[in-house]
XYZ file of C-alpha atoms in Angstrom:
718
model
C 66.345 87.413 85.482
C 62.650 86.941 86.324
C 61.206 89.664 88.556
C 60.394 87.261 91.383
C 63.922 85.834 91.247
C 65.790 89.139 91.477
C 63.479 90.425 94.205
C 64.090 87.317 96.262
C 67.836 87.657 95.807
C 67.980 91.374 96.465
C 65.959 90.958 99.651
C 69.153 89.475 101.117
C 71.298 92.388 100.001
C 70.420 95.438 102.003
C 72.243 97.950 104.133
C 71.463 97.338 107.803
C 71.942 99.967 110.518
C 71.557 99.139 114.204
C 72.762 102.511 115.421
C 72.661 106.074 114.074
C 75.301 107.076 111.493
C 78.510 108.352 113.029
C 79.976 110.588 110.324
C 77.092 112.603 108.910
C 77.845 115.399 108.201
C 81.214 114.672 106.623
C 83.568 116.090 104.000
C 83.866 112.673 102.400
C 81.605 109.639 101.993
C 78.553 109.485 104.266
C 77.940 106.387 106.386
C 74.163 106.929 106.622
C 71.447 105.268 104.551
C 71.375 106.631 100.994
C 68.619 107.010 98.467
C 68.533 108.864 95.169
C 67.335 108.994 91.581
C 70.625 109.850 89.872
C 70.201 113.577 90.516
C 68.572 114.155 93.879
C 70.331 112.449 96.772
C 69.225 112.050 100.397
C 70.964 110.587 103.420
C 69.768 110.346 107.009
C 71.337 110.917 110.405
C 70.326 111.434 114.013
C 68.727 109.610 116.917
C 65.113 108.378 116.689
C 63.724 111.489 118.362
C 65.474 113.781 115.830
C 65.845 112.396 112.342
C 67.612 114.688 109.891
C 67.282 114.148 106.155
C 70.107 115.795 104.230
C 69.158 116.884 100.721
C 71.715 117.385 97.947
C 71.645 117.556 94.165
C 74.240 116.904 91.463
C 73.746 120.385 89.962
C 73.946 122.405 93.190
C 77.433 123.892 92.783
C 79.165 127.017 93.940
C 80.873 128.138 90.753
C 83.703 130.218 92.149
C 87.327 130.191 91.019
C 90.448 129.426 93.073
C 90.811 126.055 94.759
C 88.926 124.944 96.827
C 86.129 127.491 96.333
C 84.356 125.836 93.429
C 82.514 122.607 94.117
C 79.230 120.935 95.013
C 77.590 122.221 98.180
C 74.902 121.172 100.612
C 71.428 122.434 99.750
C 69.449 121.733 102.911
C 67.174 119.214 104.551
C 64.240 118.300 106.744
C 64.264 117.636 110.480
C 61.646 115.301 111.959
C 61.262 115.737 115.714
C 59.414 113.039 117.671
C 60.214 113.660 121.372
C 58.417 110.513 122.514
C 61.136 108.439 120.838
C 63.892 109.599 123.197
C 65.916 106.491 124.161
C 64.101 104.377 121.562
C 65.937 101.550 119.772
C 67.318 102.263 116.313
C 67.009 99.978 113.297
C 67.138 100.952 109.637
C 67.312 99.084 106.340
C 68.502 100.465 103.009
C 66.608 98.172 100.668
C 68.106 97.728 97.220
C 65.149 96.049 95.572
C 62.722 98.823 96.593
C 65.300 101.641 96.548
C 64.083 102.996 99.837
C 65.052 103.267 103.498
C 62.784 101.752 106.161
C 63.528 102.731 109.748
C 61.816 101.396 112.855
C 62.127 103.025 116.258
C 60.770 101.212 119.306
C 60.271 103.292 122.423
C 58.741 102.524 125.799
C 55.429 104.170 124.911
C 55.331 104.097 121.104
C 56.878 102.620 117.978
C 57.314 104.560 114.742
C 58.116 103.382 111.235
C 59.608 105.862 108.757
C 59.913 104.924 105.078
C 61.845 107.331 102.829
C 62.312 107.177 99.083
C 63.262 109.371 96.157
C 60.999 108.567 93.202
C 62.960 107.318 90.213
C 61.088 109.660 87.879
C 60.763 112.878 89.945
C 63.050 115.104 91.993
C 60.986 114.526 95.091
C 61.416 113.080 98.556
C 58.568 111.056 100.057
C 58.578 110.187 103.757
C 55.859 107.945 105.169
C 55.268 107.908 108.924
C 53.177 105.436 110.889
C 53.078 104.397 114.528
C 51.886 101.703 116.924
C 50.831 101.641 120.592
C 49.998 105.300 121.166
C 49.937 108.598 119.350
C 53.110 110.674 119.122
C 53.709 114.345 118.495
C 55.636 115.174 115.308
C 57.240 118.489 114.393
C 58.797 119.197 110.968
C 61.454 121.783 110.179
C 62.527 122.659 106.642
C 65.962 124.261 106.366
C 68.628 125.236 103.871
C 72.297 125.545 104.650
C 73.646 129.044 105.270
C 76.964 130.830 104.886
C 79.804 130.385 102.415
C 78.758 133.551 100.581
C 75.274 132.207 99.873
C 71.928 133.905 100.401
C 68.822 132.166 101.697
C 65.091 132.829 101.724
C 62.138 131.132 103.392
C 58.456 131.385 102.651
C 55.024 129.794 102.861
C 52.273 129.240 100.290
C 49.260 127.817 102.103
C 50.341 124.498 103.606
C 53.570 124.433 101.583
C 56.797 125.738 103.132
C 59.689 126.571 100.866
C 63.319 127.616 101.277
C 65.992 128.592 98.786
C 69.751 128.848 98.793
C 71.586 130.861 96.172
C 75.142 131.427 94.984
C 75.200 134.596 92.940
C 77.388 137.649 92.616
C 80.055 139.170 90.400
C 82.739 136.638 91.321
C 80.497 133.639 90.565
C 81.071 132.115 87.132
C 77.426 131.079 86.808
C 74.606 131.375 89.346
C 73.073 128.454 91.191
C 69.793 128.546 93.064
C 68.225 125.548 94.784
C 64.791 125.296 96.320
C 63.080 122.771 98.580
C 59.306 122.919 98.928
C 57.605 120.747 101.537
C 54.173 119.914 102.928
C 52.615 117.181 105.023
C 49.368 115.305 104.496
C 48.425 116.205 108.070
C 47.983 119.799 106.870
C 50.440 121.158 109.392
C 54.108 120.859 110.293
C 53.097 120.112 113.903
C 50.673 117.229 114.283
C 49.705 114.099 116.199
C 50.561 110.818 114.461
C 47.782 108.403 115.414
C 48.217 104.598 115.632
C 46.969 102.789 112.563
C 47.247 105.869 110.323
C 49.869 107.054 107.896
C 51.068 110.582 107.206
C 53.102 111.622 104.191
C 55.804 114.271 104.028
C 56.301 115.432 100.434
C 59.197 117.603 99.295
C 60.106 118.685 95.771
C 63.583 119.942 94.941
C 64.645 122.018 91.950
C 67.440 124.271 90.770
C 67.664 127.096 88.254
C 69.576 124.706 85.992
C 66.381 122.783 85.273
C 63.463 125.091 86.164
C 63.269 128.780 85.281
C 60.700 129.434 88.022
C 62.006 126.905 90.490
C 60.075 128.099 93.552
C 56.698 128.208 91.787
C 57.313 124.895 90.030
C 58.318 123.114 93.222
C 55.476 124.536 95.299
C 53.007 123.630 92.565
C 54.219 120.052 92.376
C 53.934 119.672 96.145
C 50.370 121.031 96.080
C 49.396 118.548 93.369
C 50.902 115.524 95.140
C 48.096 113.744 96.990
C 47.946 110.063 97.936
C 46.887 109.083 94.410
C 49.880 110.885 92.961
C 52.161 109.240 95.507
C 50.874 105.823 94.465
C 51.439 106.684 90.827
C 55.006 107.756 91.639
C 55.478 104.506 93.560
C 54.424 102.409 90.585
C 56.799 104.316 88.279
C 59.542 103.916 90.890
C 59.014 100.163 91.201
C 58.926 99.759 87.428
C 62.152 101.723 86.915
C 64.086 99.773 89.496
C 62.622 96.455 88.318
C 63.883 97.193 84.822
C 67.228 98.277 86.203
C 67.848 95.133 88.237
C 66.706 92.913 85.360
C 69.543 94.107 83.113
C 72.211 91.809 84.549
C 72.933 89.503 87.473
C 75.581 87.285 88.986
C 75.412 84.274 91.290
C 78.831 83.281 92.613
C 78.124 81.447 95.859
C 79.478 84.314 97.933
C 76.770 86.460 99.488
C 79.204 89.103 100.720
C 80.696 89.841 97.295
C 77.284 89.587 95.617
C 75.949 92.120 98.143
C 78.632 94.640 97.247
C 78.293 93.908 93.513
C 74.631 94.851 93.664
C 75.221 97.550 96.230
C 77.790 99.272 94.027
C 75.327 99.382 91.156
C 72.640 100.725 93.468
C 74.870 103.620 94.561
C 75.731 104.488 90.964
C 72.065 104.375 89.908
C 71.227 106.707 92.801
C 73.821 109.336 91.822
C 74.529 109.150 88.078
C 71.574 109.976 85.834
C 71.643 113.759 85.319
C 73.095 114.049 81.826
C 73.979 117.715 82.297
C 75.722 117.367 85.670
C 77.858 114.361 86.511
C 78.307 113.417 90.182
C 81.433 114.699 91.890
C 83.821 112.710 94.057
C 81.202 111.911 96.693
C 78.117 111.550 94.594
C 74.947 113.477 95.441
C 75.230 113.024 99.175
C 76.964 116.301 100.043
C 76.563 117.234 103.696
C 78.959 120.196 103.996
C 80.186 123.060 101.835
C 83.752 121.807 102.085
C 83.895 118.360 100.472
C 87.432 117.015 100.300
C 89.408 117.984 97.188
C 86.583 120.414 96.417
C 84.372 117.388 95.593
C 85.007 118.125 91.935
C 85.920 116.011 88.880
C 89.507 114.852 89.554
C 90.862 113.660 86.227
C 93.863 111.614 87.343
C 91.581 108.591 87.887
C 89.034 109.608 90.543
C 86.478 111.037 88.110
C 86.780 108.224 85.572
C 86.780 105.289 88.013
C 83.130 105.106 89.214
C 81.928 103.958 85.792
C 84.551 101.287 85.066
C 82.169 98.557 86.208
C 78.965 99.715 84.539
C 79.940 98.904 80.962
C 80.568 95.180 81.441
C 77.624 95.000 83.853
C 75.267 96.111 81.080
C 74.410 99.381 82.818
C 75.850 101.630 80.131
C 73.027 104.101 80.711
C 74.590 105.091 84.034
C 77.590 106.512 82.160
C 75.473 109.090 80.281
C 76.592 112.039 82.482
C 80.286 111.171 82.159
C 81.166 112.966 78.910
C 79.377 116.257 79.535
C 81.908 118.134 81.721
C 84.826 116.863 79.654
C 83.340 118.256 76.468
C 82.254 121.477 78.139
C 85.891 122.076 79.152
C 87.368 121.729 75.659
C 87.732 125.457 74.997
C 89.776 125.805 78.197
C 91.891 122.772 77.291
C 92.723 124.160 73.860
C 93.786 127.474 75.366
C 95.947 125.842 78.046
C 97.706 123.589 75.531
C 98.480 126.567 73.327
C 99.383 129.173 75.959
C 101.232 127.003 78.480
C 102.852 124.312 76.339
C 102.784 125.677 72.809
C 100.997 122.525 71.643
C 97.849 121.659 69.764
C 94.962 119.736 71.248
C 93.714 119.551 74.838
C 95.573 120.017 78.129
C 93.400 119.726 81.280
C 93.987 120.546 84.918
C 93.773 117.757 87.461
C 90.420 119.105 88.656
C 87.534 120.535 86.639
C 83.860 121.242 87.186
C 80.676 121.503 85.116
C 80.036 124.125 82.472
C 83.764 124.670 81.876
C 84.462 125.602 85.498
C 88.182 125.465 86.456
C 88.327 124.146 90.021
C 92.096 123.742 90.271
C 93.341 127.316 90.077
C 95.795 128.286 92.804
C 98.491 130.747 93.775
C 101.686 128.980 92.826
C 104.926 129.875 91.030
C 104.492 126.796 88.865
C 102.112 125.831 86.072
C 100.689 129.310 85.475
C 98.496 129.218 88.553
C 96.931 125.862 87.714
C 97.213 122.455 89.280
C 98.249 120.279 86.370
C 100.555 118.629 88.941
C 103.112 117.807 86.289
C 100.790 115.345 84.563
C 99.985 115.492 80.878
C 97.790 112.387 80.963
C 94.469 113.729 82.284
C 92.745 113.984 78.900
C 94.172 110.664 77.689
C 92.926 108.976 80.874
C 89.524 110.558 80.233
C 89.249 108.748 76.890
C 89.321 105.357 78.659
C 85.639 105.474 79.534
C 84.669 106.695 76.070
C 86.537 103.838 74.453
C 85.182 101.296 76.938
C 81.669 102.389 76.045
C 82.394 102.216 72.343
C 83.949 98.751 72.461
C 81.173 97.336 74.640
C 78.376 98.792 72.500
C 79.738 99.727 69.055
C 77.285 102.607 69.183
C 78.340 104.702 66.205
C 76.127 107.623 67.169
C 77.929 107.789 70.499
C 81.292 107.367 68.726
C 80.472 110.353 66.538
C 79.543 112.385 69.615
C 82.886 111.856 71.396
C 85.038 111.754 68.258
C 85.945 115.463 68.359
C 87.226 115.059 71.925
C 89.193 111.937 71.023
C 90.811 113.577 68.009
C 91.794 116.687 69.920
C 93.428 114.526 72.575
C 95.232 112.839 69.688
C 96.243 116.282 68.365
C 97.983 116.961 71.669
C 99.936 113.714 71.746
C 100.902 113.856 68.094
C 102.399 117.252 68.869
C 103.842 116.368 72.276
C 105.507 113.012 71.543
C 109.175 112.991 70.490
C 110.228 110.479 67.842
C 113.823 109.446 68.321
C 115.886 106.361 67.575
C 112.915 104.608 66.015
C 110.423 105.084 68.864
C 108.081 107.666 70.376
C 109.167 109.029 73.725
C 107.301 111.092 76.357
C 109.235 113.708 78.292
C 108.215 115.812 81.275
C 105.029 113.912 82.107
C 104.941 113.099 85.824
C 103.712 109.643 86.782
C 102.445 110.978 90.117
C 101.138 114.316 91.360
C 104.011 116.740 91.808
C 102.011 118.806 94.263
C 102.857 122.410 93.506
C 100.044 123.843 95.571
C 101.543 123.583 99.083
C 104.615 125.167 100.543
C 105.861 121.781 101.744
C 106.825 120.836 98.200
C 110.207 122.253 97.346
C 111.565 123.342 94.000
C 113.696 120.224 94.090
C 110.644 117.953 94.334
C 109.020 119.786 91.455
C 112.071 119.421 89.269
C 112.422 115.703 90.020
C 108.779 115.045 89.227
C 109.083 116.809 85.921
C 112.102 114.746 84.928
C 109.902 111.692 84.406
C 110.333 110.102 80.979
C 107.933 107.528 79.534
C 105.507 107.123 82.455
C 104.034 103.670 82.130
C 100.405 104.748 82.380
C 100.726 107.341 79.621
C 102.405 104.784 77.350
C 99.374 102.503 77.677
C 96.876 105.325 77.301
C 98.501 106.414 74.032
C 98.265 102.852 72.690
C 94.609 102.674 73.692
C 93.719 106.079 72.249
C 95.282 105.648 68.856
C 94.107 102.039 68.434
C 90.605 103.228 69.234
C 90.818 106.114 66.800
C 92.009 103.836 64.019
C 88.879 101.727 64.379
C 86.381 104.503 65.076
C 87.608 106.657 62.171
C 87.065 103.721 59.804
C 83.548 103.116 61.088
C 82.724 106.830 60.764
C 84.618 107.180 57.468
C 86.575 110.125 58.835
C 90.237 111.220 58.838
C 91.587 108.527 56.565
C 94.592 110.762 55.959
C 95.518 110.609 59.650
C 95.480 106.836 60.087
C 99.009 106.281 58.821
C 100.363 108.517 61.572
C 98.131 106.970 64.216
C 99.208 103.491 63.169
C 102.861 104.530 63.259
C 102.444 105.774 66.852
C 100.783 102.520 67.932
C 103.565 100.474 66.360
C 106.455 102.591 67.640
C 105.433 103.886 71.065
C 108.079 102.985 73.665
C 107.831 99.673 75.482
C 106.692 99.457 79.087
C 109.720 100.040 81.340
C 110.809 97.315 83.777
C 113.411 96.840 86.504
C 114.494 94.357 89.126
C 112.967 94.481 92.587
C 112.829 91.830 95.297
C 114.406 89.340 92.921
C 111.739 89.777 90.238
C 111.451 91.669 86.975
C 108.540 94.030 87.429
C 107.157 97.176 85.827
C 108.917 100.439 86.554
C 106.810 103.588 86.873
C 108.932 105.471 84.339
C 111.819 104.702 82.066
C 113.774 107.555 83.656
C 112.802 109.504 86.735
C 110.384 108.124 89.319
C 111.254 104.465 89.766
C 108.657 103.332 92.295
C 106.035 104.598 94.686
C 105.688 102.555 97.847
C 102.103 103.385 98.709
C 100.355 103.400 95.342
C 99.195 101.055 92.595
C 100.418 103.171 89.689
C 102.511 100.249 88.453
C 99.409 98.335 87.305
C 97.136 101.035 85.922
C 98.487 100.421 82.414
C 96.855 97.003 82.788
C 93.596 98.348 84.191
C 91.964 100.612 83.299
C 94.199 101.404 80.309
C 93.839 97.865 78.926
C 97.461 97.562 77.900
C 97.864 93.901 78.874
C 95.503 90.935 78.965
C 95.456 87.162 78.741
C 96.202 87.429 75.003
C 99.423 89.342 75.646
C 103.005 88.059 75.429
C 103.511 85.428 78.174
C 106.594 87.326 79.355
C 104.511 90.480 79.869
C 101.951 88.460 81.777
C 104.629 87.051 84.056
C 106.016 90.524 84.709
C 102.481 91.753 85.417
C 101.798 89.010 87.952
C 105.151 89.531 89.640
C 104.456 93.267 89.816
C 101.171 92.617 91.618
C 102.959 90.293 94.026
C 105.662 92.865 94.787
C 103.187 95.736 95.094
C 101.118 93.737 97.584
C 98.778 96.707 97.760
C 95.393 95.043 98.151
C 94.682 97.680 100.794
C 95.505 101.062 99.276
C 94.576 104.699 99.720
C 93.787 105.040 96.003
C 94.086 101.578 94.509
C 90.804 99.773 95.163
C 89.269 100.504 91.724
C 92.358 99.157 89.921
C 94.325 96.439 91.712
C 91.712 93.651 91.752
C 90.574 94.095 88.178
C 94.168 94.345 86.947
C 94.951 91.126 88.762
C 91.986 89.410 87.094
C 92.904 90.818 83.688
C 96.322 89.101 83.749
C 95.248 85.810 85.316
C 96.454 86.232 88.887
C 95.519 83.520 91.377
C 91.713 83.819 91.695
C 91.637 82.474 95.222
C 93.911 85.316 96.346
C 91.832 87.906 94.455
C 88.583 86.699 96.036
C 90.058 86.413 99.518
C 91.564 89.885 99.414
C 88.445 91.393 97.837
C 86.293 89.939 100.602
C 88.693 91.380 103.159
C 88.362 94.876 101.736
C 84.563 94.628 101.648
C 84.524 93.599 105.299
C 87.136 96.033 106.600
C 86.607 99.120 104.430
C 82.872 99.479 104.049
C 79.958 101.277 105.619
C 76.503 99.781 106.296
C 75.189 101.734 103.303
C 77.402 99.519 101.067
C 79.886 102.245 100.233
C 83.406 100.863 100.096
C 85.667 103.646 101.244
C 89.368 104.347 101.362
C 91.135 107.599 102.168
C 91.520 108.779 98.609
C 88.048 108.906 97.234
C 84.323 108.245 97.238
C 82.083 106.872 94.499
C 85.210 105.757 92.598
C 85.144 102.621 94.742
C 81.799 101.623 93.208
C 83.699 100.081 90.308
C 86.019 97.904 92.372
C 83.810 94.866 93.012
C 81.769 94.881 89.756
C 84.721 95.289 87.394
C 86.839 92.702 89.215
C 84.092 90.058 89.468
C 83.000 90.690 85.884
C 86.550 90.201 84.590
C 86.878 86.976 86.557
C 83.667 85.647 85.031
C 83.940 87.043 81.503
C 86.768 88.650 79.589
C 86.830 89.964 76.066
C 90.221 91.642 75.810
C 91.340 91.903 72.186
C 87.789 91.002 71.071
C 87.845 87.316 72.064
C 85.392 86.127 74.711
C 86.690 83.990 77.564
C 84.274 82.353 79.996
C 85.240 82.058 83.673
C 88.878 82.758 82.720
C 90.101 83.671 86.197
C 87.645 81.863 88.383
C 88.252 78.852 90.676
C 87.049 76.032 88.490
C 85.716 74.055 91.462
C 83.513 76.993 92.533
C 80.094 77.125 90.842
C 79.110 80.467 89.370
C 76.775 81.961 86.803
C 76.035 85.294 85.241
C 73.286 86.716 83.100
C 73.618 89.471 80.505
C 77.120 90.760 81.153
C 78.586 92.720 78.265
C 81.536 91.653 76.128
C 83.539 93.759 73.709
C 81.875 93.649 70.299
C 78.383 94.569 71.548
C 77.628 91.062 72.776
C 75.496 90.357 75.842
C 76.499 87.036 77.343
C 75.042 84.575 79.854
C 76.682 81.411 81.108
C 77.023 79.000 84.011
C 79.835 76.994 85.543
C 78.689 73.977 87.533
C 80.621 70.925 88.702
C 83.724 72.245 86.898
C 81.916 72.370 83.542
C 80.402 75.217 81.583
C 76.809 74.117 81.060
C 75.629 76.635 78.489
C 76.472 79.869 76.699
C 73.901 82.357 75.404
C 75.103 85.291 73.327
C 72.968 88.140 72.074
C 74.518 90.119 69.232
C 73.483 93.776 69.220
C 75.450 94.942 66.176
C 75.951 91.817 64.076
C 79.717 91.574 64.449
C 81.749 88.392 64.098
C 81.792 86.580 67.423
C 85.037 85.057 68.613
C 84.977 82.900 71.742
C 87.472 80.569 73.317
C 86.138 77.050 73.099
C 84.418 76.202 76.413
C 84.564 72.465 75.586
C 87.938 71.735 73.951
C 87.511 67.968 74.323
C 83.830 67.689 73.484
C 81.546 68.082 70.514
C 79.259 71.105 70.472
C 76.916 73.009 68.210
C 75.830 76.614 67.773
C 72.191 77.520 67.093
C 70.458 80.760 66.352
C 67.474 81.132 68.676
C 64.294 82.824 67.461
C 61.460 82.069 69.868
C 60.938 78.310 69.761
C 62.875 78.000 66.526
C 66.514 76.877 66.789
C 68.562 77.006 63.589
C 72.084 75.488 63.445
C 74.719 77.867 62.058
C 78.200 77.376 60.652
C 81.310 78.127 62.671
C 85.077 77.788 62.445
C 87.609 76.662 65.020
C 91.214 77.861 64.970
C 93.754 77.849 67.820
C 90.931 76.924 70.194
C 88.915 80.042 69.210
C 85.433 79.578 67.771
C 84.355 82.147 65.192
C 80.901 82.642 63.739
C 78.970 85.371 61.974
C 76.046 87.017 63.765
C 73.078 89.181 62.907
C 72.094 92.239 64.900
C 69.385 91.485 67.418
C 69.786 87.711 67.209
C 70.616 85.362 70.084
C 72.912 82.357 69.788
C 73.319 79.341 72.028
C 76.446 77.222 72.287
C 75.670 73.726 73.532
């Protein structure tokens, strides 16, 4: 997309606030304006006369054992006091194209504009203040959060104020220290803001995880940041976000859904770029020390879900932090599998943290003081994102990086599965959380949960894992001696269980044990994200899948937003219903900052709109591209540079019920297979190289076009 075009479009898609946020601070998702650079996150609250900027960072964790002690914590913030704005009007915009927040406050005597942004290339916060009418008095306060067994310090170097917060001590697994250093271009933290002038507040933020001398480094950076440096940072910021927004786009004739498609990517870009520390449940906008569920990495879908939309949206780079905590936890997982189950491979708790931190330890008579919650599927579910990334990119370097994790998950399931009567069976793997950590759960509930046999999600995850390993091991030329076993598991894993409900045959949660769960979408997670069923599947399975979605009728769900809509698209459910229900959720369950929020999670909901819309516009299940497969054919739509399985980047347009063009860039030179967009018309395929267009050969079989590609080349179907 041309720069002018995406800027014009994104100008429409902004978060608009006409009153101060209502739930900042909060233990869950903030409703205030959000900015960030993928590591440093800032949100704003308060009335015009007292604006509070809350500063958080993905690596500011309290690393203490026993749930819920270990988790991300609030670092601190900056208060901006402007008494003359008492009773002023409030208006704020969270601008996606500029990645900043612009607030305007109109009072009886003065008007003030405050522009806040976190540079894309520095862990800094820049606040620009200007006013009209008459001068106003401004007072700045720098603070860090106190308590929760932390220690704090404050100091001053010249015009630069600094404050630190530390978690250290013998019962801390690893120390964390965060520092905020701040100064103002006015030369003082108490000054008069004159009409027609601009003053800059500059803050740098660092932790001991990135800077050995974090106080000195932060103070030094603040001292060196003059107006020229700010302008340099602004240019880098604009360039980064311009490149980001140019990577893909959609135009579907629905401004609401487009707004949340772009908004979801904005949120992920703001919180997911620190390769050493992935964002927790609520991103890098932590405003208390007690985020819900410890704010950690919950592995029974919450941690994995935020990235499910970035792969097909061609924002693979946002998934870079994902693998780090999973790999750092492997030594724990090996020990737990051996000591607690007597198995090989990896066995993970439901909640983990960075640097191998167990966040789900508890005092319980079950599960050796851990919260596995009866589920054996946490590591298998964690491979979904790795395999998505591999299939969408065919990046063999990345495949080699995650291969040890994948094979150790395979070790566990090879050892844990039972082969009987010609099929592989899973015993004692709960489909839902058993919940051993509260007194309200009785022994009887625990026993019933652990009776589950062949949970439907695990059956799909095992298929996905071993199919992926078969392909990756061939590409890497590794473990040829294991492929026979892996293939045997894929071919003989138990079928998805079904039963009769409301007059329809639908999927059952387990073959034996838990039959159904009224308030959850577990019955479709084998479709998405596990990828067990798609439009290429047996028509009977597709019918069962659609009937299951109808019976579930869980478009509004505590946990289901990241799964239900994309699963419906994946199996060809009525697109009008999908779009209508998706719009409803965006309207009814969103904040002005473009967070979509349900009771059960935070940034996980960032995948709901992108993954669903992308699957409606472009599917590549089983390595065959389908264009607009689950889209109302009388509704014009287009997309640019969405990813398809096979490392293809695809652009196309549907207008007047006809696909007008198809452009496919091949990144890895694989054979391209695409369902014929024009079954009743003649067409050609050309290789595009600048102005040169060279016809190429292709084959057509069962309405699927196949042609060979070269890496780095672009092809047009016309």
